XYZ file of C-alpha atoms in Angstrom:
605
model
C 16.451 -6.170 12.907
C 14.286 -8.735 10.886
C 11.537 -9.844 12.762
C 11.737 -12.738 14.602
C 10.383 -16.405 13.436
C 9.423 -19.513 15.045
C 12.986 -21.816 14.420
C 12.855 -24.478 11.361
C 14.426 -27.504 13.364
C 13.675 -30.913 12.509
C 14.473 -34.037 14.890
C 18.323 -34.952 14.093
C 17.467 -38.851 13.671
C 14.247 -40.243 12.350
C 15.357 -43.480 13.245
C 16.260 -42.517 16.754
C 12.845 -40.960 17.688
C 11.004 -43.436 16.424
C 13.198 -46.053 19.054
C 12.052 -43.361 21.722
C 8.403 -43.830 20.910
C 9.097 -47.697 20.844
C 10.314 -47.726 24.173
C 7.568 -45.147 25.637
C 4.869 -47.912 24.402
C 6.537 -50.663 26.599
C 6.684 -48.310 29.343
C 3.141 -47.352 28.675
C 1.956 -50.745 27.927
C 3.872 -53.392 29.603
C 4.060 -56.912 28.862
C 0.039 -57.045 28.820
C -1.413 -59.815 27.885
C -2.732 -59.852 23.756
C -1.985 -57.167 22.057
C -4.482 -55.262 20.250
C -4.283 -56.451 16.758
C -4.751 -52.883 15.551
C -1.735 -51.790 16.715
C 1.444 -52.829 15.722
C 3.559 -54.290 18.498
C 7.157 -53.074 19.078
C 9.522 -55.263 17.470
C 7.932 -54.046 14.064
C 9.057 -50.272 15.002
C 12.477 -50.475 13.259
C 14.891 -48.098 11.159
C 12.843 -48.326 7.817
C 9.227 -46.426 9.828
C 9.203 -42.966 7.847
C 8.069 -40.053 10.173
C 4.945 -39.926 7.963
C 3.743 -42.937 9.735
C 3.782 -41.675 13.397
C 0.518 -40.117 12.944
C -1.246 -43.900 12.753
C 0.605 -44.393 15.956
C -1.914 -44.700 19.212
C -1.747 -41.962 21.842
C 1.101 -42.762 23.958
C -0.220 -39.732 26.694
C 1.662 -36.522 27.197
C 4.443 -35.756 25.271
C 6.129 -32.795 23.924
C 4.769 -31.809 20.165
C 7.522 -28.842 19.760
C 11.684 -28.785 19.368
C 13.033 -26.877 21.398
C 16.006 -24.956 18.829
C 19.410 -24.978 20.581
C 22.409 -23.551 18.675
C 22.713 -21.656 15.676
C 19.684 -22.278 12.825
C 19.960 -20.886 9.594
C 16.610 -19.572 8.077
C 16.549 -18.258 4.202
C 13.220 -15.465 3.520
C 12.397 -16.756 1.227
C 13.379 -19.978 0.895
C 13.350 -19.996 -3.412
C 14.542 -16.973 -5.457
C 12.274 -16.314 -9.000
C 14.584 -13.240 -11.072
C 12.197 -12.035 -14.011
C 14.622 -9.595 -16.350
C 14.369 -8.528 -19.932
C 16.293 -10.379 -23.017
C 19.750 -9.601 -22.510
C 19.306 -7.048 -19.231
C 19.847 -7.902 -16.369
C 17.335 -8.336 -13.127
C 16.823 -6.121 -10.818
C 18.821 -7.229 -7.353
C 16.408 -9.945 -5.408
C 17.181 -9.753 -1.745
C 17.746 -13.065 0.007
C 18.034 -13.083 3.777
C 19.592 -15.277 5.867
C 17.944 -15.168 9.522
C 19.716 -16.722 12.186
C 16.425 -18.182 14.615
C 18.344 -19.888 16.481
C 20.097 -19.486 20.515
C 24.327 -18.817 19.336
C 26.081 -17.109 16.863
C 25.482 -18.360 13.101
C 28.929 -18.578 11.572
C 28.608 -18.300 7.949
C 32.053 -19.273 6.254
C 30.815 -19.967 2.267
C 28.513 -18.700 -0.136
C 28.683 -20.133 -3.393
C 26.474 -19.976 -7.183
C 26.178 -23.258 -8.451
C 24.237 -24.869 -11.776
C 25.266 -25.097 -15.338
C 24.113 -21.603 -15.831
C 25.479 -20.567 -12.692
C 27.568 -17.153 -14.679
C 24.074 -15.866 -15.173
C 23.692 -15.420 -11.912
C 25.325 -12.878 -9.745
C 26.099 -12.194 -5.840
C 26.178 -8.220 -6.063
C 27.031 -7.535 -2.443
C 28.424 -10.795 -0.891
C 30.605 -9.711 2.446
C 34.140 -8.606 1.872
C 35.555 -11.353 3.617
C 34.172 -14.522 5.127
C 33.367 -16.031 7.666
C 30.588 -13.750 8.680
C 29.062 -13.675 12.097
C 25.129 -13.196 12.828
C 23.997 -12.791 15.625
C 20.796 -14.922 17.320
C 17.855 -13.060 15.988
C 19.663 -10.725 13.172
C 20.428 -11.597 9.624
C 22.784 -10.944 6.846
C 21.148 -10.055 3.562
C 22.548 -10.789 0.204
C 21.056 -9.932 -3.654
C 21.436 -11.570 -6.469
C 20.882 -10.816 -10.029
C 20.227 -12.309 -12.893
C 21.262 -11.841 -16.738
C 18.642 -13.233 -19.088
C 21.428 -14.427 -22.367
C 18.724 -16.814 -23.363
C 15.008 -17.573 -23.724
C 13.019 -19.244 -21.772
C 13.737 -20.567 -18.208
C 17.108 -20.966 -16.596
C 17.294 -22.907 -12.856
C 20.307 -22.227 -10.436
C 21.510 -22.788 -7.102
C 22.770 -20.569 -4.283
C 24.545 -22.526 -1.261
C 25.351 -21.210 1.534
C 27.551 -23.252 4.552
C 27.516 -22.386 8.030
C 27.555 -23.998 11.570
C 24.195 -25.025 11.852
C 24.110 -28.401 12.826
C 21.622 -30.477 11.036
C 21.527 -27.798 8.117
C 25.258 -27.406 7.357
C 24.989 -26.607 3.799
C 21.592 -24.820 2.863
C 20.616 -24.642 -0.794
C 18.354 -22.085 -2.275
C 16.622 -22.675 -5.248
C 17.471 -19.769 -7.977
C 14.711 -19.195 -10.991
C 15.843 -16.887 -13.438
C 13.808 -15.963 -17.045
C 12.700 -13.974 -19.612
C 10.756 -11.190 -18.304
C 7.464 -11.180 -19.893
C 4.468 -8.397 -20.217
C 1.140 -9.521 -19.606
C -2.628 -7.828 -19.224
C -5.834 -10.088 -19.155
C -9.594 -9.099 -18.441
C -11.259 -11.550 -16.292
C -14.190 -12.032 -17.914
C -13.063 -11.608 -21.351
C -16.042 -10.388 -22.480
C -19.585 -9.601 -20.989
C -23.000 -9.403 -22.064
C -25.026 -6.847 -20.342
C -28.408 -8.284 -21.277
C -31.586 -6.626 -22.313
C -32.094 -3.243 -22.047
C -35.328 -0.949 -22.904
C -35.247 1.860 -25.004
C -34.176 5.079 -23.361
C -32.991 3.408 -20.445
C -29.685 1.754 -18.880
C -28.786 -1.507 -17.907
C -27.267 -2.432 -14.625
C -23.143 -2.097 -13.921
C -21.311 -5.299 -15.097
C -17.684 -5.403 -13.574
C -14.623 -5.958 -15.379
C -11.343 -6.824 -13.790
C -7.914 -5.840 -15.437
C -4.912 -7.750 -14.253
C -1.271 -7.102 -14.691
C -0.604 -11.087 -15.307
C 3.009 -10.221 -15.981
C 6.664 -9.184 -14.447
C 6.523 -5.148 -15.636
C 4.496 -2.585 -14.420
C 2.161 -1.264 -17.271
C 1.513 2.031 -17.924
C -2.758 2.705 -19.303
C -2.580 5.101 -22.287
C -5.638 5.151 -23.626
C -9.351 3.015 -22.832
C -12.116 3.652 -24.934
C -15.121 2.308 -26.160
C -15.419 1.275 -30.283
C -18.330 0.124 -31.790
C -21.533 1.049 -30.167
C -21.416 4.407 -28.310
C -23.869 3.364 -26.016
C -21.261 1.020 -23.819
C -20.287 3.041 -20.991
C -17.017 2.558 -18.421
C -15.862 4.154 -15.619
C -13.115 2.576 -12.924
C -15.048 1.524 -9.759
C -12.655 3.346 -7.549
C -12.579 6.883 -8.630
C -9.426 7.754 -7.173
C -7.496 5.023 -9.246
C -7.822 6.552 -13.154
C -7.878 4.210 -16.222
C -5.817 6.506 -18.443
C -2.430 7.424 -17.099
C -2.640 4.794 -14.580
C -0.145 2.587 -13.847
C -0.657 -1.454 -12.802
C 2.180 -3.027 -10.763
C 2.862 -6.437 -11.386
C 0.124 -8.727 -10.094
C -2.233 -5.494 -9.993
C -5.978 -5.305 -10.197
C -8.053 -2.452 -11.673
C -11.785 -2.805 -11.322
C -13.637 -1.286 -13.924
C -17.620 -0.867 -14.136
C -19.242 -1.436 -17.830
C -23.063 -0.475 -18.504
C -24.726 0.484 -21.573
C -27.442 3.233 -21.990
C -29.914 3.346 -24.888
C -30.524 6.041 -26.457
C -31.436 4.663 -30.044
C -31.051 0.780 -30.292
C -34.467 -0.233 -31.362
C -36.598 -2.597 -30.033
C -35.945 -6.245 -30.415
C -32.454 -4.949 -32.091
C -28.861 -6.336 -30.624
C -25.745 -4.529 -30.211
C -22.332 -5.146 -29.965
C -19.049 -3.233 -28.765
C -15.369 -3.454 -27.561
C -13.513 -2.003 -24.318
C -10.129 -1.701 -25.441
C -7.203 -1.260 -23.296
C -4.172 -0.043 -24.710
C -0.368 -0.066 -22.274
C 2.580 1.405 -23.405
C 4.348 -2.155 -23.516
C 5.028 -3.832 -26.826
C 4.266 -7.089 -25.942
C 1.325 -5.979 -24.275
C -0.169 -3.381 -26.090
C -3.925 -3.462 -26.625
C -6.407 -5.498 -24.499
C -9.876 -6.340 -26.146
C -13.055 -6.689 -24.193
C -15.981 -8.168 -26.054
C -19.400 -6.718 -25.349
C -23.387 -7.112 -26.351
C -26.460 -5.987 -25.364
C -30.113 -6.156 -26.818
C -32.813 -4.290 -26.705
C -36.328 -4.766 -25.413
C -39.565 -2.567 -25.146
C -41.739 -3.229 -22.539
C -45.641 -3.483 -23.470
C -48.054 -0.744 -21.389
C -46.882 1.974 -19.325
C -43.165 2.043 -18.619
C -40.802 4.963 -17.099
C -37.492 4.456 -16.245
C -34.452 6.778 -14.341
C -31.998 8.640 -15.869
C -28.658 7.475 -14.964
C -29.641 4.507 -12.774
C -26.493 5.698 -10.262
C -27.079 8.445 -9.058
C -23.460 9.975 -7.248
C -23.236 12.752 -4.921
C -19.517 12.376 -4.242
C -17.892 13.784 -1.024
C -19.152 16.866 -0.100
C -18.934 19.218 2.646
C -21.402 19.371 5.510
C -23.497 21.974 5.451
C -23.423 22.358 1.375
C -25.620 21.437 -1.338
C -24.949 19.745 -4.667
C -28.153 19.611 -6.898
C -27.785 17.280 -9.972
C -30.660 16.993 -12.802
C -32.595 13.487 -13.118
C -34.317 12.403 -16.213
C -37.672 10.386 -16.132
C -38.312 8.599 -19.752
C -41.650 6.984 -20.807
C -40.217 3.907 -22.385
C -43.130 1.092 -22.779
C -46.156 1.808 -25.487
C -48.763 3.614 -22.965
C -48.871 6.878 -21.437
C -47.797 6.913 -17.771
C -48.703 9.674 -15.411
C -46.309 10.543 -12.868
C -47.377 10.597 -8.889
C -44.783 11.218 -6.423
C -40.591 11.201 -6.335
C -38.921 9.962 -2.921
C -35.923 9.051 -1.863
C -35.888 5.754 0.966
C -32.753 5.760 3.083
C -30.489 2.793 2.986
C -27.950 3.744 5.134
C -26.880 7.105 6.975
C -28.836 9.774 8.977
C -32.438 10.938 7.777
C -31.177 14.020 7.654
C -28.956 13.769 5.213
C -31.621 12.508 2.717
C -31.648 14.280 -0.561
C -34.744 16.354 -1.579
C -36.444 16.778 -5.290
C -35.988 20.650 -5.477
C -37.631 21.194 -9.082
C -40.011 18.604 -9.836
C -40.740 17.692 -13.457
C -42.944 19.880 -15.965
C -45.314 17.816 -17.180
C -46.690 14.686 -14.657
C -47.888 13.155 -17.494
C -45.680 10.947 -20.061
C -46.280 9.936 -23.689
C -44.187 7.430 -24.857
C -40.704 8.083 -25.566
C -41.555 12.011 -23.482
C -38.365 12.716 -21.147
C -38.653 15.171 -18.214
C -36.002 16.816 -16.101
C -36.112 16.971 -12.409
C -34.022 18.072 -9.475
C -32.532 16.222 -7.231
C -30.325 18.001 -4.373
C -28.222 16.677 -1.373
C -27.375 18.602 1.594
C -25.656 16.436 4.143
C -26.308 17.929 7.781
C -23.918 15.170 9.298
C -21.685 13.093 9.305
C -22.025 9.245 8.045
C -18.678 7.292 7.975
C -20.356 4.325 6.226
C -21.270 7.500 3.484
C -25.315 8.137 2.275
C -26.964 5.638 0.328
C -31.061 5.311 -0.709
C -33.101 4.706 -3.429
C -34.874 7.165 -5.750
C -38.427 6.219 -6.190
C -40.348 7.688 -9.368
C -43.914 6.251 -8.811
C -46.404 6.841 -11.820
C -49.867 4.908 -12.977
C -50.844 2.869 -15.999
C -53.876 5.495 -16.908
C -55.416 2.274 -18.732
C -55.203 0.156 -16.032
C -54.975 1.901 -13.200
C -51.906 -0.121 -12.158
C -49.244 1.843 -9.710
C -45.656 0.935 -10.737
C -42.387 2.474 -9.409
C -38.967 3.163 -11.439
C -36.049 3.175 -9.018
C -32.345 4.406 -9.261
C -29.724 4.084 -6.482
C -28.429 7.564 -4.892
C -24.889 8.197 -3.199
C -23.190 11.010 -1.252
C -20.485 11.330 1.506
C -20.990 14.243 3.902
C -17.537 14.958 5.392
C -15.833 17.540 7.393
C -12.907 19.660 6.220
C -10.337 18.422 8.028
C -6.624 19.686 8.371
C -3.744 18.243 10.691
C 0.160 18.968 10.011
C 2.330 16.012 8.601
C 4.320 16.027 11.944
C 3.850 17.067 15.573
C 6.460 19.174 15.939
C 9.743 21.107 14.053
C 12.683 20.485 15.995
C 15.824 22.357 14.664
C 19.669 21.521 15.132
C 21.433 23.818 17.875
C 22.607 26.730 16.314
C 25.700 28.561 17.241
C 25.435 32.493 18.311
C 26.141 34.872 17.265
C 26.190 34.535 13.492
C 24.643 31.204 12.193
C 21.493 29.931 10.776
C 20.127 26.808 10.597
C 18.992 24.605 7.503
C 15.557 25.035 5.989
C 13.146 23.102 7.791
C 9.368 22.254 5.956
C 6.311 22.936 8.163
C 3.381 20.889 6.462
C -0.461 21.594 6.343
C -2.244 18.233 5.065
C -5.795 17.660 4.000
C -6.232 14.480 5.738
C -10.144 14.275 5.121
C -12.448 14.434 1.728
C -13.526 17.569 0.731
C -10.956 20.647 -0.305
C -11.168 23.664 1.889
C -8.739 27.181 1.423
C -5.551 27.723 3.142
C -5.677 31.388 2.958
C -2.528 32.505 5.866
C -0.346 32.038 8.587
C 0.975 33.781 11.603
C 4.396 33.185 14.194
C 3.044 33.491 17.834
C 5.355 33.221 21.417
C 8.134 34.630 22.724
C 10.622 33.206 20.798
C 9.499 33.738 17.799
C 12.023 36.485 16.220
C 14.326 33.859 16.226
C 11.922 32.390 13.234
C 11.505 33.325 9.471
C 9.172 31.980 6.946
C 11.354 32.297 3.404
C 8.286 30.549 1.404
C 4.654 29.930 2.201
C 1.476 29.930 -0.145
C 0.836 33.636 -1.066
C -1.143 35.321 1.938
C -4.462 36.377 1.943
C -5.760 34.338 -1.244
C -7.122 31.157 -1.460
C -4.836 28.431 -1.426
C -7.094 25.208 -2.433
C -5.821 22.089 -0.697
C -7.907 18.719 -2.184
C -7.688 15.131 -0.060
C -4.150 14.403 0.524
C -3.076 17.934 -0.916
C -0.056 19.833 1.496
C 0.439 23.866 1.911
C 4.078 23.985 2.681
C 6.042 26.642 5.084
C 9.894 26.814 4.660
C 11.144 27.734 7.958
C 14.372 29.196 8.842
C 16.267 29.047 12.720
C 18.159 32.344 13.289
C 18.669 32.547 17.227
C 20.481 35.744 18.393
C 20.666 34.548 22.048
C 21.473 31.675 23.694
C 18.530 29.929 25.416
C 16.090 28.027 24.097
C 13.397 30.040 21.593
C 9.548 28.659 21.633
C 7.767 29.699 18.519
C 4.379 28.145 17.119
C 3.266 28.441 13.659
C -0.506 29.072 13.169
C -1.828 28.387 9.383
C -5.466 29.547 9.060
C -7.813 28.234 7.099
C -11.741 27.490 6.520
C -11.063 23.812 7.635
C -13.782 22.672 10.483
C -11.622 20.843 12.889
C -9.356 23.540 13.269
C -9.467 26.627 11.486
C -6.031 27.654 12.943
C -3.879 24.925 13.341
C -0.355 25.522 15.103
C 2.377 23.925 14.578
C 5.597 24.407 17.103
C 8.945 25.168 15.944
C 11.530 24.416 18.544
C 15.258 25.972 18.272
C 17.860 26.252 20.527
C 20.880 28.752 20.711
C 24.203 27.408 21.410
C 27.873 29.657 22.314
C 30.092 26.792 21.028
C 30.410 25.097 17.356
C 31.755 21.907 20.227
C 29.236 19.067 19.686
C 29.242 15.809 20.420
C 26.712 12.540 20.090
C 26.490 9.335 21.675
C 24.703 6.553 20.776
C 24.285 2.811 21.948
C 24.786 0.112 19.381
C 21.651 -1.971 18.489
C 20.746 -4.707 16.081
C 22.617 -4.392 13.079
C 21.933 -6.328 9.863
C 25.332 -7.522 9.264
C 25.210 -7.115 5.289
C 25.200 -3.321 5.135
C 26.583 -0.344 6.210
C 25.736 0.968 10.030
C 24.451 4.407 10.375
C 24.902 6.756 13.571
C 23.292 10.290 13.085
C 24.708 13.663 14.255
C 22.645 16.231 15.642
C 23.896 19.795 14.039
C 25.402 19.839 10.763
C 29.230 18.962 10.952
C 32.686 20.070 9.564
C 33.379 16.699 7.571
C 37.402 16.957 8.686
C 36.479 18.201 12.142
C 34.533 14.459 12.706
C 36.280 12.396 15.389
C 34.581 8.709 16.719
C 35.043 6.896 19.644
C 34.222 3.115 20.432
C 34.106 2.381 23.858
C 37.798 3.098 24.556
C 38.889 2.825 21.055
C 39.771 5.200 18.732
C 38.159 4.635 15.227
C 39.711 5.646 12.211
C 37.537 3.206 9.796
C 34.110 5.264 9.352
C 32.870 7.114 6.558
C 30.534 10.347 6.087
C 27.519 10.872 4.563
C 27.260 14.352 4.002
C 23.470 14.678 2.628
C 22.469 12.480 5.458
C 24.436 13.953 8.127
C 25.999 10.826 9.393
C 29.112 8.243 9.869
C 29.053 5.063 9.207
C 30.796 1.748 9.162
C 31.218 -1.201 6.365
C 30.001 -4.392 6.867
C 32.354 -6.682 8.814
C 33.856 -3.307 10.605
C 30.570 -2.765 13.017
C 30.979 -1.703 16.440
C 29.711 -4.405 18.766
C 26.279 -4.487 20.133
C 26.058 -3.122 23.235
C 28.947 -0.975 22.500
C 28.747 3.119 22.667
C 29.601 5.167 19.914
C 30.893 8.778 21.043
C 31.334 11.268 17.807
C 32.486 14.536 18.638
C 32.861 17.051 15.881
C 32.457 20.763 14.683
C 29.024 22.442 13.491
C 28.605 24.153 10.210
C 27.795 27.671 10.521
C 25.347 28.559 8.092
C 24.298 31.985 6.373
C 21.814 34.150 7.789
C 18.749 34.509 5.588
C 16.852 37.790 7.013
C 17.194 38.533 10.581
């Protein structure tokens, strides 16, 4: 049922309550003596006061600031309709609902396109037959296309008449066009200042936005010009290429450039281009610059100025080489590398574990060192400090510091299955199997770890068999978000209930064997039956009622109450009846199906 909203309803007279808050000032007021000359006296309160003026009104003490909604009120989500499609396709289906927020039944007896382009728009599933009933609190929804013949912008109407008092006829406004493709960079270009020699500049951000109606597909983003322009997308599990931007989508992207031959006093200039697999959108241009600036003296800089650990397991180490480059005109003589923590646990600090080979710099000298992080535990928030390189001016004994920014996430390999529990469909004996039923391993944390086997373990469990798993014994490498599945077959050969758990081991650290129970039940009769209690129905679409155990479609019988029904369908994929709009079973109302199970091949046992 659509969730409930506070009811639209507006006073049914203007005129009328603005005679009730004439009268409640002589009531309040009386026949005092001079009135107040900023307040209007009563016999200028007449027909022609618009509501808009009650708020210059004085305070006439308590009175009620809501309406109270009796009867049925008709409330459109949402309240205009905007149908983008293609030149001569048509839209895809816009849902329109129509809520009833009110205390009684909402009788809706007409629904009805209007406009001079009204033929462009279509009602793909109005109701089979009016009136319609909905219910206080439920809602009937309706789509509409649109057919874009022509260019440009075409405006419509939808009305729809019902029994709601003061809203007896409700018109929707319907906006149909041209679809259109769209990608813009906000800003359109950026200048990423001066940089020195040898060196980087800071991260500029970039912000790509899907300004249009279709969803664009990134084929290829690249850098022309000058090489030195680096990009990367800010969140690194969202890639540029192959990506895909929904309309009204956003897609960060970080631009620096790093020097590794623009002279001093020399400018630069490049291009970020963008290129989508839409025609009328196919290549986005970024404008970039940069110049270049060597300092005077002694001068070292850091070798990427971002430093990223990534997620990594605790307890491992990642080390990564960092470059230290003499850039100004001076030797510099190195002194001491540290890393200050920002945020997360001191332990989790990273360590230089090969210093440079030479503490001593000409200009333009580079030197390697390592730089290794071992997180020990866990920071939510992730690690983050700054690399200190201090060195000394030889000539004037002046201590400077380079610094860089470092990052690492120290996580646990964690593991959890998609669902608590497999529960399988009775299953006649002797004889019958079940359907396959998935048993799923998730990494729901960071870092990869190996699935490597499984095990069934309880009393039931020869009832069970596993027809596909990942191979046993090997490594089966699940990343963030990755699944190892189990296909899992229900043979009983008794009656009773059979308890089984499934165990899949791996080197995750919450729980290296995680167990998963399978539940199955043995039945002596293909009899079933299923009851169920009518809810909330939207009363625009078909109403579902599930059965338990695979049926026999021609063995289905249903029951209303005391009413045999002959008017339902079948689902066969979803294992289910229904019923059509305007042939639902009451609220309230029990539906009893009673029908016979599908006995299925035996697999193995």
């Amino acid at each position: 049922m659509p969730a409930m909203s506070t009811p639209r309803r507006r006073p049914s007279s203007p005129s009328c309550f603005v005679l009730l808050l004439a009268s409640l000032f002589v009531a309040c007021n009386g026949p005092a003596s001079d009135p107040d000359p900023e307040i209007k006296p009563p016999d200028v309160l007449g027909e022609d006061l618009g509501l808009s003026d009650l708020a210059a009104l004085p305070d006439l003490g308590p009175r009620a600031d809501t309406f109270t909604s009796t009867g049925p009120e008709i409330d459109p989500r949402p309240a205009t309709l905007t149908l983008p499609a293609a030149a001569g396709q048509v839209s895809e289906p816009v849902p329109l609902v129509l809520h009833n927020a009110g205390t009684s039944p909402l009788l809706i007896s007409a629904i009805s396109l209007d406009g001079e382009a009204s033929e462009l728009f279509v009602l793909v599933d109005a109701p089979e037959a009016l009136p319609v009933e909905v219910a206080p609190g439920e809602a009937l929804t309706v789509h509409i296309t649109y057919e874009a013949r022509v260019e440009g912008t075409v405006e419509g109407t939808l009305t729809v008449t019902s029994n709601d008092a003061d809203e007896e006829r409700l018109v929707v406004r319907l906006t149909g066009r041209t679809a259109r493709s769209c990608l813009r960079a906000t800003p359109p270009s950026i200048d990423v200042g001066t940089v020195q020699p040898g060196s980087a500049t800071g991260r500029f951000g970039v912000t790509l936005n899907n300004c249009g109606d279709r969803p664009l597909n990134l084929v290829d983003v690249r850098i022309m010009g000058d090489m030195g322009f680096r990009f990367e997308s800010q969140n690194m599990r969202e890639p540029l290429v192959g990506g895909s931007l929904p309309p009204g989508g956003l897609r960060p992207v970080d631009v620096w450039y790093v020097n590794e031959g623009l002279a001093d006093g020399m400018s630069s200039t490049g291009q970020l281009l963008v290129q989508t697999d839409d025609a009328e959108a196919p290549l986005l241009i970024v404008e970039l610059r940069v110049r270049a600036q060597r300092p005077d003296g002694c001068a070292v800089a850091i070798l990427p100025d971002r430093i990223d650990f990534g997620y990594l397991r605790i307890g491992l180490s990642l080390a990564l080489p960092v470059e230290v480059f003499a850039t100004g005109t001076r030797p510099c003589e190195l002194r001491t590398i540290d890393v200050e923590v920002l945020d997360g646990p001191p332990e989790n600090v990273p360590t230089v574990t090969r210093p440079p080979a030479s503490m001593i710099l000409e200009p333009g000298q580079r030197e390697t060192f390592e730089l290794t992080y071992t997180p020990l535990a866990i920071a939510p928030a992730g690690d983050r400090g700054e690399l200190h390189v201090n060195y000394r001016d030889p000539e004037t004994g002046q201590n400077l510091r380079a610094t860089a920014f470092v990052f690492g996430v120290g996580s646990e390999s964690l593991i959890d299955a998609d669902r608590g529990a497999i529960d399988f469909p009775d299953v006649t004996v002797p004889g019958c199997g079940s359907f396959e039923h998935h048993a799923r391993a998730v990494n729901v944390g960071s870092v990869p770890f190996c699935v490597n086997d499984y095990r069934l373990e309880g009393e039931g469990c020869a009832s069970f068999l596993v027809v596909d798993s990942p191979t046993r014994g090997q490594c089966t490498n699940l990343e963030s978000r990755d699944t190892a599945e189990y296909a899992v077959h229900f043979e009983p050969s008794m009656v009773g209930t059979q308890p089984c758990t499934l165990v899949v081991l791996s080197d995750a650290m919450n729980r290296p064997e995680l167990s998963i129970p399978l539940h199955g039940t043995g039945v002596d009769s293909a009899e079933s039956s299923d009851r169920h209690e009518v809810g909330d129905l939207d009363g625009g679409r078909r109403a579902y009622f599930g059965l338990s155990r695979p049926a026999i479609e021609d063995s289905i019988t249903v029951r209303v109450g005391n009413q045999d029904r002959d008017d339902f369908g079948f689902d066969r994929g979803g294992n289910r009846i229904y019923f059509e709009r305007g042939h639902h079973p009451a609220r309230g109302a029990i539906v009893e199906i009673t029908y016979e199970a599908l006995c299925l091949p035996l697999l193995g046992l």
